[in-house]
Amino acid sequence: MNLFSLFITSFIVNNIIFSQFLGICPFLGVSKKIETAAGMGIAVIFVIVLSSIITYIVQAAILVPLGLEYLQTIVFILIIAALVQFVEMFLKKSSPGLYKALGIYLPLITTNCAVLGAVLINIQNEYNFIEALVNSIATPAGFLLAIVLFAGVREKVDTADVPVALKGSPIALIAAGLMSIAFLGFSGLQI
Amino acid sequence: MIIISAVGVLGGIGIICGVLLAIASKLFHVDVDQKIIDVRNALPGANCGGCGFPGCDGLAAAIAEGNAPVNACPVSNQEGYEKIAAIMGVTAQVGEKQVAKVMCKGCDSLATKKYDYEGFTDCKAAAAVAGGNKSCDKGCLGFGTCVNACAFDAIIIEDGIAKIDRDKCTSCGKCIEVCPKAVIEFVPYSQDVIVECHNKDFGKAVKEICKVGCIACKICEKNCAFDAIHVENNIAKIDYDKCTQCMVCTEKCPTRAISGDLKKRKKAVIIEDKCIGCTICAKKCPTNAIEGELKKVHKVDAAKCIGCGVCASKCPKKAIEM
């Protein structure tokens, strides 16, 4: 598969949030301000790229030779959780600036389904290493796009005159639904 | 065989991850400022967010960096502030603790009702129906929305109105936020003399709907010796800085809208050994309760004394105790 079309497919057409409905929890939870939404999005890119590299190696080097592909889910969860912890500690020591920017978001994505989803998709679609890498950059980039757009919408909604019964989460969910429908427009896109 | 390899792989990865994390936590250990840890330990740990920082950890970091005062925690007490002040090496400048108070005495037997409300037992729901079932549109509805909001069990509903236990109140302000009638206010912890009414109508209009409402008669204002109570917008307001809690207004209020326990009223007592007979106290006493000639020990007439404490604060020899 053409790497560019793979990127666009994962980035927009099969957007992790609006088409696959993974990672909805941080999408709704950390989208009140554009600034924090962007922080969350970048942390997700960071974690997904790292974890898909590690899980790809584990899959290829350990699980496949031993015929233990069915352990994927549990092994990947274990690895992702440990990896995020490790990265958090490493950043705290080596790069306090980056830690301050990402630090509070990292633990939030430890067990996020978007991360697990992205690495499992890599395996399911039988991507080679380069393809997996592209997919694991494009997928969280789609997450970043979605969460920043949504945060922008929510910031506008905050100042709008919303009926009392819809204030807060209800209007946020309606906005998310409308954005999801808008993204459906990309579904026929062929590159 | 396959089960053994499965257990081995999973267990192996688990152990490797665990060991790596343990090593990493030692290797990448970052020394956190001991001050932050100490301050964190001195905070109550309720994580209520009442201070405006994200939880107790956030406040501890802010205090340690000097971005928040040592008494920024509304939940902690004097003891806690002193502990934090000691850690920070400053003296605690502690304002008096503020507690939430329901400014309404209109319990079921004293205040009339507009209609029988039979909906949800929630003040907001009741307030949505013609402003609630109490005839007074400023009164406490008593359906307990504040009780549910209070995380510290400080509020109970008694006879149709909310009562706040000031010892349990942490002044987090949650009840004030949720009350649809805005009937809850912060008052100083030691303040007993409070105008427990928010109704801004005059005279008869108040009397018809509530027996303990402020009718704006201004009797309190005329009787206050300290210029501490004023009727504005048909409601008496106490300036807590000026109020000496002498309870004259409590006594004089015709509708008993001003609270205060007369049994707790203090009395001035002159310590005879210390009194030099300067007559300052006698001159300052608003009720002329102190008698005595120059250079002779003075006497307090307990029947006249209202316990305002002016004499004690003015006595140059500290010869008067309350």
Coordinates of C-alpha atoms in Angstrom, one line a residue:
Chain A
M1 CA 0.0 0.0 0.0
N2 CA 1.1 3.5 -0.8
L3 CA 2.5 5.0 2.4
F4 CA 0.9 8.4 1.7
S5 CA -2.6 6.9 1.2
L6 CA -2.1 4.8 4.3
F7 CA -1.3 8.0 6.2
I8 CA -4.4 9.9 4.9
T9 CA -6.6 6.8 5.6
S10 CA -5.5 6.5 9.2
F11 CA -5.4 10.3 9.7
I12 CA -8.8 11.3 8.4
V13 CA -10.8 8.6 6.7
N14 CA -10.6 6.1 9.5
N15 CA -10.1 8.8 12.1
I16 CA -9.6 7.0 15.4
I17 CA -12.2 9.0 17.2
F18 CA -14.8 9.9 14.6
S19 CA -14.8 6.7 12.6
Q20 CA -13.5 4.0 15.0
F21 CA -14.8 5.6 18.2
L22 CA -11.7 4.7 20.2
G23 CA -10.2 7.0 22.9
I24 CA -13.5 8.8 23.5
C25 CA -12.7 9.2 27.3
P26 CA -9.8 11.6 26.9
F27 CA -11.6 13.1 23.9
L28 CA -14.4 14.2 26.1
G29 CA -12.4 14.7 29.3
V30 CA -9.5 16.8 28.2
S31 CA -11.1 18.9 25.5
K32 CA -12.2 22.0 27.5
K33 CA -9.3 24.1 26.4
I34 CA -7.3 24.0 23.1
E35 CA -4.1 24.2 25.0
T36 CA -4.6 21.2 27.2
A37 CA -6.2 19.3 24.2
A38 CA -3.1 19.9 22.2
G39 CA -0.9 18.7 25.1
M40 CA -3.0 15.5 25.4
G41 CA -2.8 15.0 21.6
I42 CA 1.0 15.3 21.5
A43 CA 1.3 12.9 24.5
V44 CA -0.9 10.4 22.6
I45 CA 1.4 10.6 19.5
F46 CA 4.4 10.1 21.7
V47 CA 3.0 7.0 23.5
I48 CA 1.4 5.4 20.4
V49 CA 4.6 5.7 18.3
L50 CA 6.7 4.2 21.1
S51 CA 4.3 1.4 22.0
S52 CA 3.7 0.3 18.5
I53 CA 7.5 0.0 17.9
I54 CA 7.9 -2.1 21.0
T55 CA 4.8 -4.2 20.5
Y56 CA 5.8 -4.8 16.9
I57 CA 9.1 -6.2 18.0
V58 CA 7.4 -8.3 20.8
Q59 CA 4.9 -9.6 18.3
A60 CA 7.5 -10.5 15.7
A61 CA 10.2 -11.8 18.1
I62 CA 8.2 -13.6 20.8
L63 CA 4.5 -14.2 20.2
V64 CA 4.6 -15.4 16.5
P65 CA 7.5 -17.9 16.9
L66 CA 5.9 -19.4 20.0
G67 CA 2.4 -19.5 18.4
L68 CA 1.0 -17.2 21.1
E69 CA -0.7 -14.6 19.0
Y70 CA -3.9 -15.0 21.0
L71 CA -2.1 -13.4 24.0
Q72 CA -1.7 -10.2 22.1
T73 CA -4.2 -8.1 24.0
I74 CA -3.1 -8.9 27.5
V75 CA 0.7 -8.8 26.6
F76 CA 0.3 -5.4 24.8
I77 CA -1.7 -3.9 27.7
L78 CA 1.1 -5.0 30.1
I79 CA 3.8 -3.6 27.8
I80 CA 2.0 -0.3 27.2
A81 CA 1.3 0.3 30.9
A82 CA 4.9 -0.5 31.8
L83 CA 6.2 1.6 28.9
V84 CA 4.2 4.7 29.8
Q85 CA 5.4 4.4 33.4
F86 CA 8.9 4.1 32.3
V87 CA 8.7 7.0 29.9
E88 CA 7.2 9.2 32.6
M89 CA 10.1 8.5 34.9
F90 CA 12.6 9.0 32.2
L91 CA 11.1 12.3 31.1
K92 CA 10.9 13.5 34.7
K93 CA 14.7 13.0 35.1
S94 CA 16.0 13.8 31.7
S95 CA 13.7 16.5 30.3
P96 CA 11.7 18.4 33.0
G97 CA 10.4 20.8 30.4
L98 CA 8.8 18.0 28.3
Y99 CA 7.7 16.3 31.5
K100 CA 5.8 19.4 32.6
A101 CA 4.1 19.7 29.2
L102 CA 3.2 16.0 28.9
G103 CA 3.5 14.7 32.5
I104 CA 0.0 15.1 33.6
Y105 CA -1.4 13.5 30.5
L106 CA 0.9 10.5 30.3
P107 CA -0.8 8.5 33.1
L108 CA -4.1 9.2 31.6
I109 CA -3.3 7.3 28.4
T110 CA -1.7 4.3 30.1
T111 CA -4.7 2.1 29.6
N112 CA -6.4 4.1 26.8
C113 CA -8.1 2.0 24.2
A114 CA -6.9 4.3 21.4
V115 CA -3.3 3.2 22.2
L116 CA -4.2 -0.5 22.3
G117 CA -6.4 -0.1 19.3
A118 CA -3.7 1.5 17.2
V119 CA -1.1 -1.3 18.0
L120 CA -3.7 -4.0 17.4
I121 CA -4.7 -2.5 14.1
N122 CA -1.0 -2.6 13.1
I123 CA -0.9 -6.4 13.7
Q124 CA -4.4 -7.1 12.3
N125 CA -3.7 -5.4 9.0
E126 CA -0.4 -7.3 8.7
Y127 CA 1.6 -4.1 8.2
N128 CA 5.3 -4.3 7.8
F129 CA 7.4 -2.3 10.2
I130 CA 7.5 0.9 8.1
E131 CA 3.8 0.7 7.4
A132 CA 3.1 0.2 11.1
L133 CA 5.2 3.2 11.9
V134 CA 3.3 5.4 9.5
N135 CA 0.0 4.1 10.8
S136 CA 1.1 4.7 14.4
I137 CA 2.0 8.3 13.5
A138 CA -1.1 9.0 11.5
T139 CA -3.6 7.5 13.9
P140 CA -2.7 9.7 17.0
A141 CA -2.3 12.7 14.6
G142 CA -5.9 12.1 13.8
F143 CA -6.6 12.0 17.5
L144 CA -4.8 15.3 17.9
L145 CA -6.7 16.8 15.0
A146 CA -10.0 15.6 16.4
I147 CA -9.4 16.7 20.0
V148 CA -8.1 20.2 19.0
L149 CA -11.0 20.8 16.7
F150 CA -13.4 19.7 19.3
A151 CA -11.8 21.8 22.0
G152 CA -12.2 24.8 19.7
V153 CA -15.9 24.0 19.3
R154 CA -16.3 23.7 23.0
E155 CA -14.6 26.9 23.8
K156 CA -17.1 28.6 21.5
V157 CA -20.0 26.8 23.0
D158 CA -18.9 27.9 26.5
T159 CA -19.7 31.5 25.6
A160 CA -22.8 30.7 23.6
D161 CA -26.3 30.9 25.0
V162 CA -27.0 27.2 25.6
P163 CA -30.3 26.0 27.0
V164 CA -29.9 25.2 30.7
A165 CA -30.8 21.5 30.2
L166 CA -28.1 21.1 27.6
K167 CA -25.3 22.9 29.4
G168 CA -22.0 21.0 29.9
S169 CA -21.8 17.3 28.8
P170 CA -25.1 17.1 26.7
I171 CA -24.1 19.9 24.3
A172 CA -20.5 18.5 24.1
L173 CA -21.9 15.1 23.1
I174 CA -24.2 16.7 20.5
A175 CA -21.2 18.7 19.1
A176 CA -19.1 15.5 19.0
G177 CA -21.9 13.7 17.1
L178 CA -22.2 16.4 14.5
M179 CA -18.4 16.4 14.0
S180 CA -18.5 12.6 13.6
I181 CA -21.2 13.0 10.9
A182 CA -19.0 15.6 9.2
F183 CA -16.1 13.2 9.2
L184 CA -18.3 10.5 7.5
G185 CA -18.0 12.7 4.4
F186 CA -14.4 11.4 4.0
S187 CA -15.5 7.8 4.1
G188 CA -15.6 7.4 0.3
L189 CA -12.2 9.1 -0.2
Q190 CA -9.9 7.2 -2.6
I191 CA -6.3 8.1 -3.0
Chain B
M1 CA 3.2 -27.5 26.5
I2 CA 1.6 -24.5 24.9
I3 CA 0.2 -23.5 28.3
I4 CA 3.6 -23.5 29.9
S5 CA 5.1 -21.3 27.1
A6 CA 2.0 -19.0 27.5
V7 CA 2.5 -18.7 31.2
G8 CA 6.2 -18.3 30.8
V9 CA 5.9 -15.6 28.2
L10 CA 3.3 -13.6 30.1
G11 CA 5.0 -14.1 33.4
G12 CA 8.4 -13.3 31.9
I13 CA 7.3 -10.1 30.3
G14 CA 5.6 -9.1 33.6
I15 CA 8.7 -9.8 35.6
I16 CA 11.0 -8.0 33.2
C17 CA 8.7 -5.0 33.1
G18 CA 8.5 -5.0 36.9
V19 CA 12.3 -5.2 37.3
L20 CA 12.9 -2.6 34.7
L21 CA 10.4 -0.2 36.4
A22 CA 12.0 -0.8 39.8
I23 CA 15.5 -0.1 38.4
A24 CA 14.1 2.9 36.5
S25 CA 12.5 4.3 39.6
K26 CA 15.9 4.2 41.4
L27 CA 17.9 5.4 38.4
F28 CA 15.6 8.2 37.4
H29 CA 14.7 9.2 40.9
V30 CA 14.1 12.9 41.1
D31 CA 14.5 14.7 44.4
V32 CA 11.3 16.5 45.2
D33 CA 11.6 19.6 47.3
Q34 CA 11.3 18.3 50.9
K35 CA 9.2 21.4 51.6
I36 CA 6.5 20.3 49.2
I37 CA 6.3 16.9 50.9
D38 CA 6.2 18.5 54.3
V39 CA 3.5 21.0 53.3
R40 CA 1.5 18.3 51.6
N41 CA 1.6 16.3 54.9
A42 CA 0.4 19.3 56.9
L43 CA -2.6 19.8 54.6
P44 CA -5.8 18.0 55.4
G45 CA -5.8 15.9 52.2
A46 CA -9.5 16.2 51.4
N47 CA -8.6 17.2 47.7
C48 CA -11.8 19.3 47.7
G49 CA -10.4 22.0 45.5
G50 CA -11.7 24.7 47.7
C51 CA -8.4 26.6 47.5
G52 CA -8.7 26.9 43.7
F53 CA -5.6 24.7 43.0
P54 CA -5.9 21.1 41.6
G55 CA -6.0 19.2 44.8
C56 CA -3.8 19.2 47.9
D57 CA -0.7 18.4 45.9
G58 CA -1.2 21.4 43.7
L59 CA -1.6 23.7 46.7
A60 CA 1.4 22.2 48.4
A61 CA 3.6 23.0 45.4
A62 CA 2.2 26.5 45.2
I63 CA 2.7 27.2 48.9
A64 CA 6.3 25.8 48.8
E65 CA 7.1 28.1 45.8
G66 CA 5.6 31.0 47.6
N67 CA 2.7 31.4 45.1
A68 CA 0.1 30.9 47.7
P69 CA -0.2 32.1 51.3
V70 CA 0.3 29.5 54.1
N71 CA -3.4 29.8 55.0
A72 CA -4.7 29.3 51.5
C73 CA -6.4 26.0 52.5
P74 CA -10.0 26.8 53.6
V75 CA -10.4 23.4 55.2
S76 CA -7.4 23.4 57.5
N77 CA -7.4 25.1 60.9
Q78 CA -5.2 27.3 63.0
E79 CA -3.0 24.4 64.0
G80 CA -2.5 23.4 60.4
Y81 CA -1.6 26.9 59.3
E82 CA 1.0 27.1 62.0
K83 CA 2.5 23.8 61.0
I84 CA 2.8 25.0 57.4
A85 CA 4.1 28.4 58.5
A86 CA 6.8 26.7 60.5
I87 CA 7.8 24.7 57.5
M88 CA 8.0 27.8 55.4
G89 CA 9.7 29.7 58.1
V90 CA 7.2 32.5 58.3
T91 CA 4.6 33.5 60.9
A92 CA 1.1 32.6 60.1
Q93 CA -1.1 35.6 59.5
V94 CA -4.4 34.0 60.0
G95 CA -7.6 35.8 59.3
E96 CA -10.6 34.5 61.2
K97 CA -12.1 31.3 59.8
Q98 CA -15.3 31.9 57.8
V99 CA -18.2 29.5 58.0
A100 CA -21.3 29.2 55.9
K101 CA -24.6 30.3 57.5
V102 CA -28.1 30.0 56.3
M103 CA -29.6 33.4 56.5
C104 CA -33.2 32.3 57.2
K105 CA -35.0 31.4 60.3
G106 CA -38.4 30.8 58.6
C107 CA -39.0 27.3 59.7
D108 CA -42.3 25.6 58.9
S109 CA -44.1 26.9 62.0
L110 CA -43.0 30.5 61.5
A111 CA -43.1 31.1 57.8
T112 CA -46.2 30.7 55.6
K113 CA -46.4 28.7 52.4
K114 CA -47.7 29.7 48.9
Y115 CA -48.7 26.2 48.0
D116 CA -48.1 22.5 48.8
Y117 CA -45.1 21.3 46.8
E118 CA -45.1 17.6 46.0
G119 CA -42.3 17.3 43.5
F120 CA -38.7 16.2 43.8
T121 CA -37.2 16.9 47.2
D122 CA -34.7 19.3 45.6
C123 CA -34.6 23.0 46.2
K124 CA -33.7 23.7 42.5
A125 CA -36.7 21.8 41.3
A126 CA -39.0 23.5 43.9
A127 CA -37.5 26.9 43.0
A128 CA -38.4 26.4 39.4
V129 CA -42.1 26.3 40.4
A130 CA -43.1 29.9 41.0
G131 CA -39.9 30.5 43.0
G132 CA -40.5 27.8 45.6
N133 CA -43.3 27.0 48.0
K134 CA -42.4 29.5 50.7
S135 CA -44.3 32.7 50.6
C136 CA -41.0 34.5 51.1
D137 CA -39.1 34.5 47.9
K138 CA -35.8 34.9 49.7
G139 CA -36.2 32.1 52.3
C140 CA -34.7 28.7 52.7
L141 CA -36.8 26.1 50.9
G142 CA -35.5 23.3 53.1
F143 CA -35.4 20.5 50.5
G144 CA -31.7 19.8 51.2
T145 CA -29.9 20.5 48.0
C146 CA -27.1 22.0 50.1
V147 CA -27.2 18.9 52.3
N148 CA -26.4 16.8 49.3
A149 CA -23.7 19.2 48.1
C150 CA -21.9 19.2 51.5
A151 CA -19.0 16.7 51.5
F152 CA -18.5 17.2 55.2
D153 CA -21.9 16.3 56.7
A154 CA -22.2 19.8 58.1
I155 CA -25.7 20.6 57.1
I156 CA -29.0 19.2 58.4
I157 CA -32.6 20.1 57.6
E158 CA -34.5 20.9 60.8
D159 CA -38.1 21.9 60.8
G160 CA -38.0 22.9 57.1
I161 CA -34.9 24.9 57.0
A162 CA -31.2 24.1 56.6
K163 CA -28.9 24.4 59.6
I164 CA -25.1 24.4 59.2
D165 CA -22.8 23.0 62.0
R166 CA -20.1 25.7 62.1
D167 CA -17.6 23.3 63.6
K168 CA -18.0 20.9 60.7
C169 CA -18.1 23.6 58.1
T170 CA -14.9 23.9 56.1
S171 CA -16.0 26.9 54.2
C172 CA -15.5 25.2 50.9
G173 CA -18.5 27.1 49.5
K174 CA -20.2 24.2 47.7
C175 CA -23.5 24.9 49.5
I176 CA -23.4 28.5 48.5
E177 CA -22.9 27.5 44.9
V178 CA -25.8 25.2 44.7
C179 CA -28.4 27.1 46.7
P180 CA -31.0 28.4 44.2
K181 CA -32.2 31.0 46.7
A182 CA -28.7 32.4 47.5
V183 CA -29.7 32.2 51.2
I184 CA -26.3 31.0 52.4
E185 CA -23.5 33.4 53.3
F186 CA -20.1 33.3 54.8
V187 CA -19.8 34.8 58.3
P188 CA -16.9 34.8 60.8
Y189 CA -16.7 31.6 62.9
S190 CA -17.1 33.4 66.2
Q191 CA -20.0 35.6 65.1
D192 CA -23.2 34.8 67.0
V193 CA -25.1 38.0 66.3
I194 CA -26.4 37.6 62.8
V195 CA -29.4 39.0 60.9
E196 CA -30.8 35.8 59.7
C197 CA -33.0 37.1 57.0
H198 CA -32.6 38.2 53.4
N199 CA -36.1 39.6 52.7
K200 CA -35.9 43.1 51.3
D201 CA -39.6 43.9 51.8
F202 CA -40.8 46.4 54.4
G203 CA -42.8 46.0 57.5
K204 CA -46.2 44.4 57.0
A205 CA -45.2 42.7 53.8
V206 CA -42.7 40.7 55.7
K207 CA -44.8 40.1 58.8
E208 CA -47.6 38.6 56.8
I209 CA -45.4 35.8 55.4
C210 CA -42.9 35.2 58.2
K211 CA -42.8 35.8 61.9
V212 CA -39.1 36.1 62.1
G213 CA -38.2 38.2 59.1
C214 CA -36.4 41.5 59.2
I215 CA -39.1 44.2 58.8
A216 CA -36.6 47.0 58.4
C217 CA -37.8 48.9 61.5
K218 CA -34.4 50.3 62.2
I219 CA -34.7 49.7 66.0
C220 CA -31.4 47.8 65.9
E221 CA -29.7 50.6 64.0
K222 CA -30.9 53.2 66.6
N223 CA -29.8 51.0 69.6
C224 CA -26.4 49.9 68.3
A225 CA -23.7 51.7 70.3
F226 CA -21.0 50.9 67.8
D227 CA -22.5 52.0 64.5
A228 CA -22.2 48.4 63.4
I229 CA -25.7 47.6 62.1
H230 CA -27.4 49.5 59.3
V231 CA -30.6 49.0 57.4
E232 CA -30.0 49.1 53.7
N233 CA -32.5 48.1 51.1
N234 CA -35.0 47.2 53.9
I235 CA -32.6 44.7 55.4
A236 CA -30.4 45.1 58.5
K237 CA -26.8 44.4 57.8
I238 CA -24.1 43.9 60.5
D239 CA -20.6 45.2 59.9
Y240 CA -18.8 42.2 61.5
D241 CA -15.6 44.2 62.0
K242 CA -17.4 46.8 64.1
C243 CA -19.8 44.4 65.9
T244 CA -18.8 43.6 69.5
Q245 CA -21.5 41.0 69.9
C246 CA -23.1 43.0 72.7
M247 CA -26.5 41.5 71.6
V248 CA -28.4 44.7 72.2
C249 CA -29.9 44.4 68.7
T250 CA -30.8 40.8 69.4
E251 CA -32.7 42.0 72.5
K252 CA -34.4 44.9 70.8
C253 CA -35.3 43.2 67.5
P254 CA -39.2 43.0 67.6
T255 CA -39.3 40.0 65.2
R256 CA -36.3 38.1 66.6
A257 CA -34.7 38.1 63.2
I258 CA -31.3 38.8 64.7
S259 CA -29.8 35.7 66.3
G260 CA -27.7 35.6 69.4
D261 CA -27.8 33.6 72.6
L262 CA -28.3 36.0 75.5
K263 CA -27.2 33.3 78.0
K264 CA -23.8 33.4 76.4
R265 CA -23.4 37.1 76.9
K266 CA -20.1 38.0 78.6
K267 CA -19.9 40.2 81.6
A268 CA -17.0 42.5 82.4
V269 CA -15.2 41.8 85.6
I270 CA -12.7 44.3 87.1
I271 CA -9.6 42.8 88.7
E272 CA -9.4 44.9 91.8
D273 CA -5.6 44.5 92.3
K274 CA -4.9 45.9 88.9
C275 CA -7.4 48.7 88.7
I276 CA -5.9 52.2 89.3
G277 CA -9.2 54.1 89.1
C278 CA -8.4 56.0 85.9
T279 CA -12.2 56.2 84.9
I280 CA -11.4 55.5 81.3
C281 CA -13.6 52.5 81.3
A282 CA -16.5 54.3 82.9
K283 CA -16.3 57.0 80.2
K284 CA -16.1 54.5 77.4
C285 CA -18.9 52.2 78.6
P286 CA -21.9 52.7 76.2
T287 CA -24.4 51.7 78.9
N288 CA -22.9 53.5 81.8
A289 CA -22.5 50.2 83.6
I290 CA -19.2 51.1 85.3
E291 CA -19.1 53.3 88.3
G292 CA -16.3 54.5 90.4
E293 CA -14.5 57.6 91.5
L294 CA -11.1 58.7 90.4
K295 CA -8.3 56.7 91.9
K296 CA -10.7 54.2 93.5
V297 CA -11.5 50.7 92.3
H298 CA -14.4 50.7 89.9
K299 CA -17.4 48.5 89.9
V300 CA -19.4 46.9 87.1
D301 CA -23.2 46.8 87.3
A302 CA -23.8 43.4 86.0
A303 CA -27.4 44.2 85.2
K304 CA -26.4 47.0 82.9
C305 CA -23.3 45.4 81.3
I306 CA -23.9 44.2 77.8
G307 CA -20.6 42.4 77.5
C308 CA -19.4 44.5 74.5
G309 CA -15.8 44.4 75.7
V310 CA -15.1 48.1 75.0
C311 CA -13.9 48.7 78.6
A312 CA -11.5 45.7 78.5
S313 CA -10.0 46.9 75.2
K314 CA -9.6 50.5 76.5
C315 CA -8.2 49.7 80.0
P316 CA -4.6 50.8 80.1
K317 CA -3.8 48.3 82.9
K318 CA -5.6 45.3 81.5
A319 CA -7.6 45.2 84.7
I320 CA -10.8 44.1 83.1
E321 CA -11.6 40.6 82.0
M322 CA -14.6 39.5 80.0

